[in-house]
Every structure is written in structure tokens, then in C-alpha cells.
XYZ file of C-alpha atoms in Angstrom:
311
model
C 23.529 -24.491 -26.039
C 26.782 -23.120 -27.883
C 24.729 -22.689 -31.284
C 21.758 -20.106 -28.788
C 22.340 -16.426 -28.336
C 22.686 -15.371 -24.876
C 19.404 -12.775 -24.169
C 21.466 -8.959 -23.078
C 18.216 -7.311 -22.836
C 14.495 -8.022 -22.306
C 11.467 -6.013 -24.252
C 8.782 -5.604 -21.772
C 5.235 -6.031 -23.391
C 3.281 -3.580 -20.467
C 0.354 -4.107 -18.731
C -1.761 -7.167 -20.249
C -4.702 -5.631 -22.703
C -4.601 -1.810 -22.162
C -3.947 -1.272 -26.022
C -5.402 2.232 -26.794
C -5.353 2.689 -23.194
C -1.518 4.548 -22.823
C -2.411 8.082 -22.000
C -5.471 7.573 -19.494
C -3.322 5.543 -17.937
C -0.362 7.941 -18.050
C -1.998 10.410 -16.628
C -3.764 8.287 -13.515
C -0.578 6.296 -12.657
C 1.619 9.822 -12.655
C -0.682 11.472 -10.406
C -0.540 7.945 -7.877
C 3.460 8.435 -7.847
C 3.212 12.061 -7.369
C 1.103 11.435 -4.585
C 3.259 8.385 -3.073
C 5.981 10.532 -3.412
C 4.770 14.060 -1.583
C 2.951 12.118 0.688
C 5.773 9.933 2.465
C 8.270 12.819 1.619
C 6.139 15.165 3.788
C 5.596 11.941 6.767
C 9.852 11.541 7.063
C 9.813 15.339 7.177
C 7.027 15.396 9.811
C 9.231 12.809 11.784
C 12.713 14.100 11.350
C 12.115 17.482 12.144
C 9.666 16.982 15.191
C 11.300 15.592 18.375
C 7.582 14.592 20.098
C 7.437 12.020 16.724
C 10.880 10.431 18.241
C 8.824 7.230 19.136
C 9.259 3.820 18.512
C 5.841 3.646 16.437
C 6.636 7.365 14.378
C 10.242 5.765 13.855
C 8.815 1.850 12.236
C 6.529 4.713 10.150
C 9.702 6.705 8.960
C 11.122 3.330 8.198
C 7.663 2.443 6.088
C 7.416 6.002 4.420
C 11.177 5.036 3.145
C 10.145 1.530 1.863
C 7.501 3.096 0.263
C 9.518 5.556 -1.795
C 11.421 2.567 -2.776
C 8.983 0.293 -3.558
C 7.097 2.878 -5.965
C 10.096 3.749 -7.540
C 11.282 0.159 -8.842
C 8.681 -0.172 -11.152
C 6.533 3.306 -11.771
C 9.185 5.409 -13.611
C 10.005 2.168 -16.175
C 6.333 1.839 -16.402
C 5.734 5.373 -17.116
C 7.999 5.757 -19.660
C 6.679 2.609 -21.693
C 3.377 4.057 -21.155
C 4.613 7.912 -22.293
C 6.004 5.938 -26.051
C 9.350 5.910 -25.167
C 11.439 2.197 -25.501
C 10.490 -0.594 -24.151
C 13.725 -2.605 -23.579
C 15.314 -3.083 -20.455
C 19.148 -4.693 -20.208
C 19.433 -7.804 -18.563
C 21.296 -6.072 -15.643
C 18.874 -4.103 -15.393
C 16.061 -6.692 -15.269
C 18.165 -8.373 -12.536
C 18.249 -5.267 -10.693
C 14.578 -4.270 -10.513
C 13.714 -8.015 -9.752
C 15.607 -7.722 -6.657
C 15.054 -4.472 -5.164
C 11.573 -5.538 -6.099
C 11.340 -8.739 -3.591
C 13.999 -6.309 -1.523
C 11.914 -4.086 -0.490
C 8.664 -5.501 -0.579
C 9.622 -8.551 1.651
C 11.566 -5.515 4.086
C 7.797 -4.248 3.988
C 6.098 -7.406 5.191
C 9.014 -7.717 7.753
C 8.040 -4.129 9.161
C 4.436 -4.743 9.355
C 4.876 -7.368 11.578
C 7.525 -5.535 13.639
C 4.723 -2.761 13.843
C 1.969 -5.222 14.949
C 4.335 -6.307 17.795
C 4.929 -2.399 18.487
C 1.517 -1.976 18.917
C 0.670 -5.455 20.877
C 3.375 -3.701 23.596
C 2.326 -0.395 23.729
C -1.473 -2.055 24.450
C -0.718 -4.677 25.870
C 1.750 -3.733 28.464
C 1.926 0.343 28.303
C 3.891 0.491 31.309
C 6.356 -1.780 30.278
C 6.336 0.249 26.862
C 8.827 2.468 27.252
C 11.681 -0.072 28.438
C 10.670 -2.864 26.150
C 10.931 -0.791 22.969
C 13.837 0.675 23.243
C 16.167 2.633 21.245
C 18.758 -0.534 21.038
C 15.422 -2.840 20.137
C 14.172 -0.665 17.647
C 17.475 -0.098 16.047
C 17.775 -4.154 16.115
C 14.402 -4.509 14.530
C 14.297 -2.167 11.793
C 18.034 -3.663 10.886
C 16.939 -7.032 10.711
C 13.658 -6.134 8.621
C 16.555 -4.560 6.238
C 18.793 -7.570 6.233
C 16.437 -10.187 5.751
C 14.587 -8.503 2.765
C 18.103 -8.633 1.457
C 18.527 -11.999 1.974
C 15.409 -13.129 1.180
C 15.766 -11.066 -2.346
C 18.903 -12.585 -2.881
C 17.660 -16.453 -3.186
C 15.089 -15.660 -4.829
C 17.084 -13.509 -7.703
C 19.614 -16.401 -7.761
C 17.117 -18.795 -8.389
C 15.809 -17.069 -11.047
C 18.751 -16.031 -13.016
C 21.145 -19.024 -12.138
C 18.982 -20.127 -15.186
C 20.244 -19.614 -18.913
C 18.295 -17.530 -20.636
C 18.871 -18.031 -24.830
C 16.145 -17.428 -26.557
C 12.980 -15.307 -26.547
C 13.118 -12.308 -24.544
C 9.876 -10.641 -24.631
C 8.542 -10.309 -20.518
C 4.724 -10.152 -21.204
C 4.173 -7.559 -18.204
C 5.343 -4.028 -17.203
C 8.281 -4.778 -14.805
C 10.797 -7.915 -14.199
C 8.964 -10.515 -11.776
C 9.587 -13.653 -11.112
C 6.188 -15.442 -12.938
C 7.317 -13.162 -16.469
C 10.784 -13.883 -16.337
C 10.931 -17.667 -15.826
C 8.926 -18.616 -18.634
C 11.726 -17.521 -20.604
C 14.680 -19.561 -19.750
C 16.111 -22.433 -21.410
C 16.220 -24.592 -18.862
C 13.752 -26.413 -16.562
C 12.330 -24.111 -13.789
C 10.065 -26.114 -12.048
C 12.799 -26.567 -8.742
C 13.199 -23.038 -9.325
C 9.333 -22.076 -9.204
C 8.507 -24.079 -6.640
C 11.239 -23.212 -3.971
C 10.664 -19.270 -5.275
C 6.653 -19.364 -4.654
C 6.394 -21.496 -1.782
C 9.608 -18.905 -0.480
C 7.249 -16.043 -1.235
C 3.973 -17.499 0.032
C 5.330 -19.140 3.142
C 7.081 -16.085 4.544
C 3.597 -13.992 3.603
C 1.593 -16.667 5.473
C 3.812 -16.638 8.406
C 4.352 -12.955 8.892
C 0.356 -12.643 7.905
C -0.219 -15.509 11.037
C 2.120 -13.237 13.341
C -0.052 -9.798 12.627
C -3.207 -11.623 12.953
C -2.169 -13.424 16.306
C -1.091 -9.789 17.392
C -4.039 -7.677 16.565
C -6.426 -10.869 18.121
C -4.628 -10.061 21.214
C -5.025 -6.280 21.010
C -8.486 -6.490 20.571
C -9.293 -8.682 23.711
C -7.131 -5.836 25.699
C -9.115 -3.202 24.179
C -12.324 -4.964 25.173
C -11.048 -4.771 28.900
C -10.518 -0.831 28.312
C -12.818 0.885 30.700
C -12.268 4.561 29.347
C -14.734 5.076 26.318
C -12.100 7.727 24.997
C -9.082 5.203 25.398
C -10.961 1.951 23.874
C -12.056 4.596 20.706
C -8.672 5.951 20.402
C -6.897 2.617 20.440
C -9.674 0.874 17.830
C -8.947 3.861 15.626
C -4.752 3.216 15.349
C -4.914 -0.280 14.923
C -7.795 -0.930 12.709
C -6.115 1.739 10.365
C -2.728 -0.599 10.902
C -5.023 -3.538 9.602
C -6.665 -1.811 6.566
C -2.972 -0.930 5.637
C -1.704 -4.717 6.383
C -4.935 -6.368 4.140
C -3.629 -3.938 0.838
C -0.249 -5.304 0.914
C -0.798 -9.042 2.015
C -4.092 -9.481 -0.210
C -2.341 -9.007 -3.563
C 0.651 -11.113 -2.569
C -1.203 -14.275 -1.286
C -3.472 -13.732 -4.755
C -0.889 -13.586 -7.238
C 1.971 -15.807 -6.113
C -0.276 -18.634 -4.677
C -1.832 -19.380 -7.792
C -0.754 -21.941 -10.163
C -2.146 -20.345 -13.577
C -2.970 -16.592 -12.547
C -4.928 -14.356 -15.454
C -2.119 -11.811 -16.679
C -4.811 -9.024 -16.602
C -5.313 -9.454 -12.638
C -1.721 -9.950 -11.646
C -1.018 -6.530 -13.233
C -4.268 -5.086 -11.875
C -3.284 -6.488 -8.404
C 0.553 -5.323 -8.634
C -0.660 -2.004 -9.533
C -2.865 -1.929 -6.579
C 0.256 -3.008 -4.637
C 2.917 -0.637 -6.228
C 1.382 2.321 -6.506
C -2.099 2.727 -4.982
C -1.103 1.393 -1.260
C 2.002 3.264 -1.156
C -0.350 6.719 -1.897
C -2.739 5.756 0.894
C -0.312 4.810 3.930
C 0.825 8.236 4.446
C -3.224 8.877 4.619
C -3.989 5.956 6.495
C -1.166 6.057 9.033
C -0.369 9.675 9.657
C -1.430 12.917 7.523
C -4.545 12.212 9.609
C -3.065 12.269 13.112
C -2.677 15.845 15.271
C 0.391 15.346 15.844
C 2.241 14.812 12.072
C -0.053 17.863 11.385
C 1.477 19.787 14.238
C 4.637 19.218 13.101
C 4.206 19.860 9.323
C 2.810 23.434 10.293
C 6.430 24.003 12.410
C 7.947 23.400 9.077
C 5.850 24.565 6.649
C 3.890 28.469 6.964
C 0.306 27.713 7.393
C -0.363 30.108 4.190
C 1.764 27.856 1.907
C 0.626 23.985 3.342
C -2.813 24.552 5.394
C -3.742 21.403 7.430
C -7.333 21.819 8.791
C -6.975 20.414 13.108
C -10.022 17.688 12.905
């Protein structure tokens, strides 16, 4: 191993066959992070500033709108500027950095979805009891522990990875530093190192994925028993937007890292999806639709400057 040279930067190849294809897709994926960012800026300003949105459920949503930000931001601007002409290299630090804040915040994510399916099995469930249940000290406990076990989760799973040596080629055929491109290129044997990492990944997906679904079956046999028309339509309407939301961030996971030989072309396709197009539709999906964020984004914002129709 003395006689290899130790890899202190990677060259990232981009998305798999988009040659010709850089300034379309400039153009489409700057307007998605635009969008991901106004929109979840405007949702934390919505919540912050309005003291009806001091709720457990507006409080997970703050917590997703700043996951969001994050998650976007790992891997669009490095993506951008590959796609824009400028260098393709990234330092080994730096490839060690976006791989974690990458499983960081996106296991933080699937942590929070299930903490919100639980918010919203309560609040049906036992609306009462709602009030006492989730309380400040539980949802302060909650939305810490989402934090610190994305962290730890991240952590084994960047150790894994770069415990490895790495001494010879260093071109990552994708757009960002994940754990299928970057194995590939180490010296070493990574089959332990693949197998503990994807069955990490896809076991904690499947579990929190088993958790929501248990959840929302539960919700839906108390919405059945609702007797108001208005109340069963109201309640159908916030969690089936909670379970579009949940199926565009656990669909792409469970495809791409439960596969054993997944096509290039539809693990960047999927990520994309993932990175950039769910992160621009939560803020839709979850709030910029609902009276109340609207109410509160007219306080801050003169209705000649930011208009928000009241549907």
C-alpha cells in the first residue's frame, strides 16, 4: 500500500448521461432550489412570527421546513456549479462532509415523519388527551432525538465508508458523495462495509415506513367513526396530504438502496426527485395551502407586495 497515492480529492462525473444536457438542466434544477428555498423560508416565517401556529404539529413542520433547507443545500449548489462549467473536483474533506450531512439530515427527516404520524395519530385519536400528551417538554424531547439520532445514524455510516483506504482512482460517477459512488473506489474490500451500510439504511426506512403506516391505518378507522361530514373531510384532507409527502421521500430510498445492481441513470433521477423536487412541494403540500400559514404571511407581509388568494 506504501508504493499507492493516497486520493485528497474526488472529480465528480454528474448526473449519469445528460451530456449536451447542462443548461436545460441548469435552468430547471435552479428554479427547484429557488423554490425549496422561498418556500420553507416563507413556512418558518409563517410559524415564528404567528403565535396561533405555536402547535405541536406547526412546530414538527418548522422542524421539516429546516431539514428541508438542509437537505437541498448538501447537494444542489455543488451540482449547480458542475452543471454551470465550473470544476468538478471536490476535496476529500469535503466529500466526507456532504456524505454525512447527507444521511444527517435525511435520516433526521425519516425520524420526523414518523414523529409527525404519531402527532397526528394523538390529535385524532385522542383529541382530548391532545393537548397534555404533546406537550411542550415531549415535543422538545422528540424533535431532539430526531436530531441526535440522524447524527448518529450518519456517523456509522460515514465511518464505515471512509474507515476504508482510498488509493487509487478517484473519479465518483454521480453528482454528489453517496455511499453506492464512493465505495467502489476504495482499495480495500467493502462488502462488510456495504452490507452493514444498506441493510442500516433500508432497515431503519422499513421500520420507520412500518411505524407511519401502522399510524395512518389507525387514523383512518377513527376517521371512519367521525360522524360530522365537515370533521371526517377536514381530517382526510391533513393526513392524506401527510401521506403523499411520506410516499416522495420513502419511495426513492427503499428503490435505490435496496437494490443490489441499481441503473446509474435512475438512482440520479430518483435522488433528484428526493433532493430537490420533494423539498419544493412540502411547503405546498403541508402548509402554503392552509388558512392559517396564509393568515399569518399577510401579518408579515403587505397584501400588495405577497397576495395570498383565502380558498
Amino acid at each position: 500500500m506504501r508504493n499507492h497515492t493516497w486520493v485528497t480529492e474526488f472529480i465528480l462525473l454528474g448526473i449519469p448521461e445528460t451530456q449536451g444536457l447542462e443548461g436545460p438542466l441548469l435552468c430547471l434544477f435552479s428554479a427547484l432550489y429557488l423554490c425549496t428555498l422561498l418556500g420553507n423560508v416563507l413556512i418558518l416565517t409563517a410559524i415564528i412570527s404567528s403565535p396561533r401556529l405555536h402547535t405541536p404539529m406547526y412546530f414538527f413542520l418548522g422542524n421539516l421546513s429546516i431539514f428541508d433547507l438542509g437537505f437541498s443545500s448538501t447537494t444542489a449548489p455543488k451540482m449547480l456549479c458542475y452543471l454551470s462549467g465550473q470544476t468538478q473536483d471536490i476535496s476529500f474533506q469535503g466529500c466526507v462532509a456532504q456524505l454525512f450531512f447527507y444521511h444527517f439530515l435525511g435520516c433526521t427527516e425519516c425520524f420526523l415523519y414518523t414523529v409527525m404520524a404519531c402527532d397526528r395519530f394523538v390529535a385524532i385519536c385522542f383529541p382530548l388527551r391532545y393537548t397534555v400528551i404533546m406537550n411542550h417538554r415531549v415535543c422538545s424531547a422528540l424533535a431532539t432525538g430526531t436530531w441526535l439520532g440522524g447524527c448518529v445514524h450518519a456517523t456509522i455510516l460515514t465511518s464505515l465508508t471512509f474507515q476504508l483506504p482510498y488509493c487509487g482512482p478517484n473519479q465518483v460517477g454521480y453528482y454528489f458523495c453517496d455511499i453506492p459512488a464512493v465505495l467502489p473506489l476504495a482499495c480495500a474490500g467493502t462488502s462488510q462495509a456495504q452490507r452493514v451500510g444498506f441493510t442500516n439504511v433500508g432497515l431503519l426506512s422499513v421500520i420507520c415506513f412500518s411505524l407511519i403506516l401502522a399510524s395512518y391505518t389507525r387514523i383512518g378507522i377513527s376517521i371512519s367513526k367521525i360522524h360530522s361530514k365537515e370533521g371526517k373531510q377536514r381530517a382526510f384532507s391533513t393526513c392524506s396530504a401527510h401521506l403523499v409527502a411520506i410516499l416522495c421521500v420513502y419511495g426513492p430510498i427503499i428503490i435505490i438502496y435496496l437494490q443490489r445492481n441499481p441503473s446509474p441513470l435512475l438512482g440520479a433521477i430518483i435522488q433528484i426527485l428526493n433532493n430537490l423536487v420533494t423539498p419544493t412541494l412540502n411547503p405546498l403540500i403541508y402548509s402554503l395551502r392552509n388558512k392559517d400559514v396564509k393568515s399569518a404571511l399577510k401579518n408579515v407581509f403587505p397584501e400588495r407586495c405577497f397576495p395570498l388568494e383565502n380558498k
